[in-house]
Amino acid sequence: MQIQNVEASCSLSRTATDISAQGAPKTIAEAWREQGFDGPPVKVDISKEGMRAYKELFRKEDPMEDFKSLNLRLMPGEMAWGNEGWPDIDEFLGWGTMWKMMDGKVPRDNRDIFTPVKDKASALLNAYKQTYAEIVKGYADGTRTRYVVDMGTEALYRRATMEEDLAYLREEFEERASSLEKNHLRACRDRKVLADAYMDGFPYGSSIRDVLKYGILYRNMKDEEKIVDIKQGLLEAADAFEGQYAANA
């Protein structure tokens, strides 16, 4: 294996100090050139024994699984994803796909404080169901390919399984459900704050129509404050869907 475009390590120890001392922002490439390291890229060959030692070092010293699998190519002035020939980062589960698998399926008004939380929860659950079905169908007909970083393989990455793909989808769904529950609490608070502010102070530029609008919206949505355990309800609904989907497959 070759790691290309990596400059000599001694330049790294001097660059940050020089940039700070001179007080002017510079790119890494500019700082390296000032230090005289502007030659052709250095090619480093790592033996199989060295690579095994490198992997073992990560296993012992870094308990975070994601960073244990990280493999980056350093280039003058920038940091690039993966090694030469790797698929695009957006095709890697857990990296490019983080919080993106349901993008485009969750409505933009899911953070609007005047949209009922039941509508938001229903939209999120529907997005999960749709994405889940797309993933299963994609693996069944061979049209979906995703990858995971795997330091135990020769290429350092491999194709993901459908089960791994669905696991990342579930993780994103649970995080979005948790976020929705927190945003619901904020929305209940913000509606009251907004209504009180208009009723009490008549902010500059507001009209009696604004005052009435926010007061009516707040009162009409007062029952929203009684809705709790949103995440738990969504997870139970997702479990029921998965069970039904498997039974009908």
XYZ file of N, CA and C in Angstrom:
747
model
N 0.845 -1.205 0.000
C 0.000 0.000 0.000
C 0.873 1.245 0.000
N 0.473 2.281 -0.745
C 1.203 3.539 -0.772
C 0.336 4.667 -0.263
N 0.941 5.551 0.521
C 0.266 6.775 0.936
C 0.966 7.907 0.229
N 0.251 8.596 -0.672
C 0.863 9.621 -1.494
C 0.548 11.009 -0.967
N 1.385 11.975 -1.423
C 1.150 13.388 -1.137
C 1.221 13.721 0.345
N 2.086 13.056 1.091
C 2.277 13.377 2.497
C 3.652 14.008 2.658
N 3.715 15.249 3.118
C 4.993 15.928 3.285
C 5.716 15.426 4.531
N 7.000 15.766 4.627
C 7.823 15.319 5.750
C 7.224 15.779 7.063
N 7.263 14.911 8.092
C 6.581 15.190 9.346
C 7.162 16.380 10.084
N 8.445 16.734 9.860
C 9.053 17.836 10.598
C 8.383 19.153 10.251
N 7.772 19.266 9.065
C 7.112 20.518 8.701
C 5.887 20.756 9.557
N 5.256 19.703 9.998
C 4.042 19.850 10.782
C 4.328 20.462 12.144
N 5.492 20.196 12.705
C 5.806 20.705 14.035
C 6.123 22.181 14.023
N 6.414 22.750 12.853
C 6.813 24.155 12.789
C 5.712 25.049 12.224
N 4.816 24.474 11.443
C 3.854 25.290 10.722
C 2.934 26.066 11.643
N 2.317 25.402 12.620
C 1.344 26.064 13.475
C 1.970 27.221 14.237
N 3.193 27.042 14.718
C 3.875 28.102 15.468
C 4.129 29.302 14.582
N 4.604 29.060 13.355
C 4.907 30.168 12.447
C 3.648 30.935 12.076
N 2.567 30.234 11.825
C 1.329 30.917 11.458
C 0.854 31.802 12.587
N 0.904 31.283 13.820
C 0.449 32.039 14.975
C 1.332 33.247 15.226
N 2.627 33.064 15.093
C 3.560 34.139 15.392
C 3.445 35.283 14.407
N 3.195 34.974 13.132
C 3.136 36.014 12.128
C 1.784 36.714 12.109
N 0.788 36.122 12.754
C -0.486 36.779 12.922
C -1.332 36.895 11.680
N -0.987 36.220 10.596
C -1.760 36.311 9.363
C -2.205 34.914 8.951
N -3.450 34.740 8.575
C -3.917 33.406 8.173
C -3.253 32.939 6.893
N -2.800 31.708 6.911
C -2.150 31.116 5.747
C -2.664 29.707 5.560
N -2.579 29.255 4.342
C -2.905 27.861 4.104
C -1.717 27.014 4.544
N -2.012 25.740 4.774
C -0.929 24.834 5.163
C 0.126 24.764 4.071
N -0.342 24.771 2.806
C 0.601 24.690 1.688
C 1.545 25.888 1.679
N 1.021 27.100 1.950
C 1.862 28.299 1.972
C 2.897 28.218 3.082
N 2.456 27.775 4.246
C 3.389 27.665 5.371
C 4.477 26.649 5.083
N 4.121 25.544 4.453
C 5.130 24.533 4.120
C 6.147 25.075 3.117
N 5.643 25.828 2.124
C 6.570 26.382 1.125
C 7.568 27.329 1.784
N 7.104 28.130 2.758
C 8.015 29.040 3.446
C 9.081 28.292 4.228
N 8.768 27.076 4.643
C 9.738 26.280 5.384
C 10.661 25.490 4.460
N 10.456 25.652 3.143
C 11.340 24.988 2.193
C 10.892 23.614 1.774
N 9.670 23.232 2.166
C 9.179 21.904 1.800
C 8.230 22.044 0.621
N 8.787 22.312 -0.546
C 7.959 22.526 -1.722
C 8.359 21.586 -2.857
N 8.908 20.464 -2.478
C 9.371 19.510 -3.479
C 8.267 18.575 -3.905
N 8.603 17.546 -4.648
C 7.601 16.580 -5.106
C 7.030 15.791 -3.933
N 5.836 15.219 -4.076
C 5.233 14.445 -2.996
C 6.131 13.297 -2.558
N 6.090 13.009 -1.277
C 6.877 11.914 -0.714
C 6.029 10.655 -0.724
N 6.545 9.594 -1.286
C 5.850 8.319 -1.287
C 6.397 7.447 -0.176
N 5.472 6.893 0.612
C 5.866 6.059 1.745
C 5.269 4.681 1.563
N 6.103 3.665 1.544
C 5.641 2.288 1.468
C 5.549 1.732 2.880
N 4.378 1.191 3.243
C 4.181 0.610 4.562
C 4.067 -0.900 4.404
N 4.903 -1.625 5.111
C 4.885 -3.079 5.014
C 3.618 -3.636 5.661
N 3.324 -4.889 5.373
C 2.158 -5.534 5.993
C 2.312 -5.578 7.503
N 3.556 -5.804 7.973
C 3.798 -5.827 9.412
C 3.527 -4.454 10.024
N 3.961 -3.418 9.295
C 3.738 -2.064 9.789
C 2.258 -1.715 9.827
N 1.513 -2.151 8.803
C 0.084 -1.881 8.781
C -0.629 -2.610 9.902
N -0.204 -3.844 10.176
C -0.819 -4.578 11.281
C -0.552 -3.878 12.609
N 0.664 -3.358 12.763
C 1.003 -2.643 13.990
C 0.182 -1.362 14.107
N -0.015 -0.710 12.963
C -0.807 0.526 12.929
C -2.251 0.247 13.361
N -2.832 -0.831 12.836
C -4.193 -1.189 13.203
C -4.284 -1.526 14.693
N -3.294 -2.262 15.192
C -3.302 -2.664 16.593
C -3.191 -1.455 17.503
N -2.422 -0.451 17.081
C -2.275 0.773 17.874
C -3.636 1.454 18.041
N -4.404 1.509 16.972
C -5.725 2.130 17.060
C -6.651 1.318 17.962
N -6.540 0.008 17.864
C -7.420 -0.833 18.679
C -7.149 -0.641 20.167
N -5.905 -0.433 20.528
C -5.543 -0.331 21.945
C -5.767 1.062 22.509
N -5.504 2.092 21.703
C -5.474 3.437 22.249
C -6.724 4.257 21.957
N -7.548 3.822 21.038
C -8.711 4.628 20.690
C -9.965 3.783 20.820
N -10.768 3.992 21.881
C -11.948 3.169 22.093
C -13.120 3.548 21.199
N -13.022 4.651 20.470
C -14.138 5.100 19.643
C -14.111 4.385 18.301
N -15.121 3.586 18.062
C -15.127 2.700 16.897
C -15.027 3.468 15.586
N -15.727 4.590 15.470
C -15.694 5.344 14.221
C -14.290 5.812 13.902
N -13.598 6.386 14.906
C -12.270 6.906 14.652
C -11.248 5.785 14.499
N -11.558 4.629 15.051
C -10.677 3.486 14.870
C -10.611 3.104 13.394
N -11.688 3.338 12.674
C -11.769 2.956 11.274
C -11.368 4.068 10.320
N -11.033 5.244 10.840
C -10.760 6.389 9.982
C -9.438 6.237 9.240
N -9.454 6.549 7.958
C -8.239 6.497 7.155
C -8.271 7.676 6.193
N -7.378 8.650 6.388
C -7.398 9.868 5.594
C -6.128 10.017 4.773
N -6.236 10.728 3.660
C -5.076 11.079 2.858
C -4.771 12.551 3.091
N -3.561 12.862 3.530
C -3.156 14.244 3.752
C -2.476 14.785 2.510
N -2.875 15.993 2.111
C -2.287 16.639 0.949
C -1.934 18.065 1.321
N -0.984 18.683 0.637
C -0.614 20.061 0.969
C -1.830 20.984 0.924
N -2.150 21.596 2.055
C -3.215 22.572 2.120
C -4.612 22.021 2.279
N -4.779 20.707 2.357
C -6.125 20.171 2.469
C -6.088 18.756 3.044
N -7.254 18.259 3.386
C -7.386 16.883 3.851
C -8.456 16.219 3.002
N -8.156 15.098 2.422
C -9.086 14.426 1.529
C -9.574 13.137 2.164
N -10.747 12.693 1.732
C -11.346 11.480 2.295
C -10.753 10.244 1.643
N -10.387 9.281 2.493
C -9.995 7.968 2.012
C -8.689 7.908 1.258
N -8.453 6.804 0.601
C -7.274 6.592 -0.218
C -7.648 6.702 -1.692
N -6.644 6.758 -2.519
C -6.863 6.843 -3.961
C -7.745 5.683 -4.423
N -8.790 6.012 -5.150
C -9.665 4.977 -5.663
C -10.839 4.631 -4.769
N -10.925 5.253 -3.578
C -12.064 4.967 -2.701
C -13.346 5.537 -3.304
N -14.511 4.922 -3.003
C -15.788 5.533 -3.407
C -15.972 6.875 -2.711
N -16.933 7.640 -3.179
C -17.210 8.950 -2.596
C -17.675 8.796 -1.154
N -17.389 9.792 -0.314
C -17.726 9.721 1.109
C -19.226 9.539 1.313
N -20.054 10.088 0.413
C -21.500 9.962 0.559
C -21.987 8.530 0.389
N -21.135 7.647 -0.080
C -21.519 6.251 -0.240
C -21.127 5.403 0.969
N -20.482 6.049 1.965
C -20.071 5.331 3.171
C -21.080 5.538 4.286
N -21.589 4.456 4.843
C -22.525 4.552 5.950
C -21.818 5.134 7.173
N -22.510 6.005 7.864
C -21.948 6.565 9.090
C -21.028 7.737 8.876
N -20.647 8.022 7.629
C -19.804 9.180 7.343
C -20.588 10.146 6.467
N -20.601 9.914 5.187
C -21.332 10.812 4.301
C -22.834 10.749 4.499
N -23.357 9.611 5.009
C -24.801 9.457 5.144
C -25.334 9.942 6.481
N -24.455 10.418 7.369
C -24.904 10.816 8.695
C -26.012 11.860 8.614
N -27.177 11.540 9.153
C -28.356 12.427 9.188
C -28.788 12.844 7.781
N -28.556 11.991 6.790
C -28.948 12.327 5.418
C -29.861 11.291 4.785
N -30.027 10.149 5.421
C -30.737 9.060 4.763
C -32.209 9.387 4.539
N -32.783 10.240 5.384
C -34.193 10.612 5.228
C -34.356 12.043 4.726
N -33.260 12.673 4.362
C -33.345 14.035 3.823
C -34.234 14.048 2.587
N -35.045 15.084 2.472
C -35.944 15.191 1.337
C -37.285 14.532 1.580
N -37.358 13.688 2.604
C -38.620 13.020 2.934
C -39.274 13.631 4.175
N -38.497 14.329 4.988
C -39.035 15.001 6.172
C -39.356 16.445 5.790
N -40.597 16.887 5.934
C -40.980 18.238 5.515
C -40.171 19.325 6.214
N -40.011 20.427 5.522
C -39.255 21.549 6.072
C -39.933 22.156 7.298
N -41.272 22.039 7.383
C -41.974 22.657 8.509
C -41.911 21.804 9.773
N -41.067 20.773 9.770
C -40.971 19.915 10.949
C -40.343 20.621 12.146
N -39.828 21.827 11.939
C -39.290 22.602 13.053
C -40.156 23.841 13.336
N -41.218 24.009 12.576
C -42.097 25.156 12.777
C -42.866 24.996 14.088
N -42.874 26.028 14.920
C -43.482 25.900 16.254
C -45.001 25.878 16.193
N -45.587 26.219 15.050
C -47.046 26.213 14.932
C -47.570 25.015 14.142
N -46.687 24.068 13.825
C -47.115 22.804 13.223
C -47.332 21.791 14.337
N -48.510 21.181 14.443
C -48.772 20.217 15.525
C -47.733 19.099 15.564
N -47.340 18.713 16.759
C -46.284 17.713 16.890
C -46.729 16.359 16.344
N -48.049 16.083 16.378
C -48.517 14.814 15.815
C -48.279 14.762 14.305
N -48.424 15.908 13.648
C -48.136 15.965 12.211
C -46.650 15.754 11.949
N -45.819 16.349 12.803
C -44.371 16.194 12.648
C -43.953 14.739 12.859
N -44.524 14.115 13.898
C -44.186 12.722 14.194
C -44.647 11.807 13.069
N -45.843 12.064 12.546
C -46.358 11.251 11.439
C -45.474 11.378 10.202
N -45.012 12.593 9.920
C -44.143 12.809 8.757
C -42.815 12.085 8.928
N -42.276 12.115 10.138
C -40.997 11.439 10.401
C -41.150 9.929 10.271
N -42.225 9.392 10.805
C -42.450 7.947 10.713
C -42.646 7.518 9.266
N -43.380 8.299 8.506
C -43.576 7.974 7.089
C -42.268 8.019 6.316
N -41.404 8.979 6.659
C -40.094 9.063 6.005
C -39.264 7.821 6.322
N -39.358 7.345 7.560
C -38.633 6.132 7.954
C -39.147 4.921 7.177
N -40.464 4.791 7.107
C -41.049 3.652 6.396
C -40.640 3.652 4.926
N -40.700 4.821 4.310
C -40.370 4.920 2.890
C -38.904 4.579 2.638
N -38.027 5.123 3.465
C -36.588 4.858 3.294
C -36.264 3.397 3.575
N -36.882 2.835 4.586
C -36.688 1.422 4.928
C -37.041 0.537 3.733
N -38.206 0.798 3.140
C -38.648 -0.003 1.996
C -37.710 0.174 0.807
N -37.224 1.386 0.588
C -36.300 1.646 -0.523
C -34.993 0.870 -0.336
N -34.501 0.817 0.896
C -33.251 0.096 1.163
C -33.427 -1.393 0.898
N -34.494 -1.962 1.438
C -34.737 -3.397 1.246
C -34.878 -3.721 -0.235
N -35.645 -2.924 -0.953
C -35.844 -3.155 -2.389
C -34.531 -2.997 -3.153
N -33.723 -2.003 -2.757
C -32.459 -1.756 -3.442
C -31.503 -2.931 -3.346
N -31.449 -3.571 -2.171
C -30.575 -4.734 -2.024
C -31.166 -5.952 -2.723
N -32.484 -6.023 -2.753
C -33.128 -7.177 -3.404
C -32.894 -7.173 -4.909
N -32.956 -5.980 -5.529
C -32.779 -5.945 -6.985
C -31.372 -5.524 -7.416
N -30.472 -5.349 -6.438
C -29.072 -5.071 -6.752
C -28.767 -3.654 -7.199
N -29.657 -2.716 -6.907
C -29.439 -1.338 -7.346
C -28.840 -0.441 -6.262
N -28.717 -0.940 -5.043
C -28.198 -0.120 -3.949
C -26.855 -0.678 -3.479
N -25.858 0.201 -3.411
C -24.536 -0.185 -2.924
C -24.044 0.871 -1.943
N -23.705 0.442 -0.742
C -23.116 1.315 0.255
C -21.872 0.627 0.816
N -21.017 1.411 1.471
C -19.761 0.874 1.971
C -19.578 1.220 3.447
N -18.721 0.446 4.100
C -18.295 0.746 5.468
C -16.775 0.656 5.522
N -16.168 1.514 6.320
C -14.719 1.447 6.514
C -14.412 0.224 7.368
N -13.445 -0.576 6.949
C -13.102 -1.807 7.651
C -11.588 -1.973 7.641
N -10.942 -1.656 8.764
C -9.488 -1.729 8.847
C -8.969 -3.164 8.830
N -9.884 -4.131 8.933
C -9.458 -5.523 8.910
C -9.378 -6.112 7.517
N -9.638 -5.309 6.495
C -9.587 -5.792 5.124
C -8.392 -5.192 4.388
N -8.042 -5.799 3.268
C -6.900 -5.336 2.484
C -7.135 -3.928 1.938
N -8.348 -3.672 1.466
C -8.666 -2.365 0.877
C -9.037 -1.323 1.922
N -9.224 -1.742 3.170
C -9.606 -0.885 4.299
C -11.072 -0.446 4.237
N -11.834 -0.974 3.305
C -13.270 -0.752 3.287
C -13.914 -1.930 2.560
N -15.226 -2.062 2.719
C -15.949 -3.143 2.046
C -17.386 -2.711 1.806
N -18.092 -3.493 1.011
C -19.504 -3.220 0.765
C -20.312 -3.514 2.023
N -21.286 -2.684 2.295
C -22.139 -2.876 3.464
C -23.215 -3.922 3.165
N -23.714 -4.532 4.206
C -24.839 -5.453 4.071
C -26.143 -4.670 4.248
N -27.245 -5.265 3.841
C -28.536 -4.618 4.017
C -28.809 -4.375 5.505
N -28.421 -5.337 6.336
C -28.651 -5.202 7.776
C -27.884 -4.001 8.346
N -26.655 -3.785 7.869
C -25.886 -2.632 8.321
C -26.524 -1.329 7.848
N -26.993 -1.320 6.626
C -27.646 -0.144 6.061
C -28.896 0.212 6.879
N -29.698 -0.791 7.176
C -30.911 -0.559 7.957
C -30.588 -0.136 9.385
N -29.478 -0.630 9.912
C -29.083 -0.238 11.270
C -28.730 1.240 11.327
N -28.061 1.750 10.293
C -27.744 3.189 10.253
C -29.014 4.016 10.066
N -29.953 3.500 9.281
C -31.228 4.199 9.129
C -31.942 4.280 10.469
N -31.954 3.187 11.193
C -32.621 3.163 12.507
C -31.952 4.147 13.470
N -30.635 4.185 13.435
C -29.911 5.115 14.308
C -30.296 6.560 13.990
N -30.362 6.893 12.706
C -30.752 8.250 12.325
C -32.188 8.538 12.759
N -33.084 7.564 12.578
C -34.481 7.742 12.968
C -34.588 8.014 14.463
N -33.869 7.253 15.263
C -33.924 7.444 16.711
C -33.377 8.809 17.110
N -32.322 9.256 16.439
C -31.772 10.578 16.740
C -32.757 11.682 16.340
N -33.413 11.512 15.207
C -34.397 12.494 14.769
C -35.610 12.497 15.705
N -35.992 11.325 16.192
C -37.116 11.236 17.133
C -36.776 11.941 18.442
N -35.555 11.744 18.905
C -35.100 12.419 20.125
C -35.081 13.924 19.933
N -34.601 14.365 18.769
C -34.564 15.788 18.462
C -35.972 16.370 18.386
N -36.904 15.616 17.813
C -38.283 16.084 17.713
C -38.891 16.275 19.097
N -38.604 15.364 20.004
C -39.135 15.486 21.366
C -38.594 16.736 22.059
N -37.313 17.003 21.889
C -36.724 18.198 22.490
C -37.278 19.467 21.843
N -37.417 19.459 20.522
C -37.951 20.626 19.825
C -39.409 20.879 20.192
N -40.144 19.815 20.510
C -41.537 19.971 20.933
C -41.615 20.758 22.242
N -40.748 20.443 23.170
C -40.737 21.172 24.438
C -40.404 22.640 24.216
N -39.449 22.891 23.309
C -39.092 24.283 23.005
C -40.256 25.002 22.336
N -40.954 24.295 21.439
C -42.063 24.921 20.721
C -43.171 25.323 21.682
N -43.485 24.449 22.649
C -44.503 24.786 23.645
C -44.097 26.043 24.421
N -42.835 26.114 24.780
C -42.336 27.287 25.511
C -42.344 28.531 24.624
N -41.887 28.392 23.383
C -41.758 29.552 22.500
C -43.111 30.134 22.104
N -44.103 29.277 21.940
C -45.441 29.796 21.606
C -45.968 30.688 22.723
N -45.738 30.254 23.944
C -46.207 31.048 25.092
C -45.428 32.355 25.193
N -44.114 32.271 25.023
C -43.284 33.472 25.089
C -43.703 34.466 24.014
N -43.941 33.967 22.831
C -44.321 34.842 21.726
C -45.680 35.496 21.986
N -46.630 34.708 22.454
C -47.961 35.250 22.735
C -47.889 36.286 23.853
N -47.153 35.985 24.921
C -47.029 36.918 26.047
C -46.359 38.210 25.617
N -45.340 38.090 24.757
C -44.595 39.272 24.328
C -45.503 40.223 23.557
N -46.347 39.685 22.713
C -47.242 40.544 21.931
C -48.367 41.099 22.795
N -48.885 40.269 23.702
C -49.974 40.735 24.551
C -49.508 41.817 25.515
N -48.317 41.656 26.050
C -47.832 42.569 27.089
C -47.166 43.812 26.529
N -46.437 43.661 25.420
C -45.590 44.767 25.011
C -45.897 45.424 23.687
N -46.729 44.803 22.862
C -46.947 45.352 21.528
C -45.612 45.743 20.885
N -44.781 44.768 20.492
C -43.463 45.099 19.921
C -43.567 46.111 18.792
N -42.514 46.870 18.627
C -42.501 47.926 17.610
C -42.824 47.338 16.237
N -43.758 47.962 15.549
C -44.133 47.513 14.217
C -45.249 46.484 14.209
N -45.673 46.006 15.375
C -46.734 45.007 15.423
C -48.104 45.680 15.346
N -49.088 44.897 15.036
C -50.447 45.404 14.926
C -51.357 44.597 15.828
N -52.582 45.067 15.980
C -53.547 44.316 16.781
C -53.799 42.950 16.167
N -53.630 42.858 14.829
C -53.784 41.563 14.151
C -52.707 40.591 14.617
N -51.457 41.074 14.767
C -50.369 40.219 15.263
C -50.669 39.735 16.670
N -51.129 40.657 17.501
C -51.427 40.313 18.889
C -52.480 39.217 18.950
N -53.546 39.391 18.194
C -54.617 38.398 18.186
C -54.144 37.076 17.601
N -53.359 37.152 16.528
C -52.903 35.933 15.851
C -52.112 35.037 16.801
N -51.097 35.599 17.459
C -50.250 34.781 18.320
C -50.974 34.342 19.577
N -51.879 35.174 20.068
C -52.655 34.771 21.228
C -53.588 33.615 20.904
N -54.248 33.680 19.742
C -55.164 32.612 19.334
C -54.406 31.328 19.041
N -53.272 31.437 18.331
C -52.474 30.245 18.025
C -52.008 29.550 19.297
N -51.576 30.344 20.253
C -51.108 29.760 21.516
C -52.237 29.029 22.225
N -53.406 29.659 22.322
C -54.530 29.030 23.028
C -55.024 27.788 22.294
N -55.064 27.862 20.960
C -55.537 26.714 20.183
C -54.597 25.514 20.284
N -53.319 25.765 20.588
C -52.334 24.677 20.665
C -51.935 24.362 22.092
N -52.727 24.835 23.051
C -52.381 24.620 24.466
C -52.322 23.136 24.810
N -53.189 22.337 24.167
C -53.197 20.904 24.456
C -51.911 20.204 24.013
N -51.145 20.848 23.165
C -49.864 20.268 22.744
C -48.956 20.004 23.945
N -49.112 20.822 24.974
C -48.255 20.694 26.151
C -48.498 19.391 26.902
N -49.629 18.743 26.632
C -49.945 17.480 27.311
C -49.328 16.284 26.599
N -48.815 16.490 25.408
C -48.246 15.387 24.628
C -46.815 15.116 25.087
N -46.567 13.902 25.548
C -45.248 13.528 26.081
C -44.809 12.204 25.473
N -43.574 11.801 25.807
C -43.025 10.506 25.366
C -43.123 10.329 23.857
N -42.777 11.360 23.127
C -42.870 11.332 21.669
C -41.891 10.324 21.077
N -40.659 10.332 21.566
C -39.660 9.405 21.034
C -40.082 7.962 21.255
N -40.534 7.643 22.450
C -40.924 6.268 22.758
C -42.068 5.819 21.854
N -43.025 6.708 21.633
C -44.136 6.372 20.757
C -43.691 6.107 19.328
N -42.738 6.905 18.854
C -42.224 6.710 17.499
C -41.450 5.403 17.375
N -40.658 5.079 18.380
C -39.885 3.836 18.327
C -40.807 2.622 18.329
N -41.855 2.675 19.119
C -42.809 1.566 19.150
C -43.522 1.430 17.802
N -43.861 2.564 17.193
C -44.507 2.528 15.880
C -43.564 1.965 14.824
N -42.274 2.327 14.917
C -41.287 1.805 13.966
C -41.104 0.301 14.144
N -41.106 -0.169 15.389
C -40.988 -1.606 15.658
C -42.169 -2.363 15.044
N -43.360 -1.795 15.209
C -44.558 -2.445 14.666
C -44.488 -2.501 13.135
N -44.021 -1.423 12.533
C -43.887 -1.408 11.068
C -42.899 -2.462 10.596
N -41.742 -2.553 11.246
C -40.722 -3.517 10.835
C -41.260 -4.945 10.944
N -42.015 -5.209 12.014
C -42.580 -6.534 12.176
C -43.569 -6.864 11.076
N -44.428 -5.917 10.737
C -45.401 -6.121 9.671
C -44.711 -6.270 8.314
N -43.674 -5.489 8.101
C -42.948 -5.536 6.822
C -42.307 -6.917 6.638
N -41.700 -7.426 7.724
C -41.052 -8.741 7.642
C -42.078 -9.836 7.402
N -43.248 -9.695 8.030
C -44.284 -10.718 7.890
C -44.853 -10.753 6.476
N -44.878 -9.600 5.823
C -45.458 -9.528 4.490
C -44.419 -9.701 3.380
N -43.142 -9.832 3.756
C -42.090 -9.943 2.750
C -42.178 -11.276 2.012
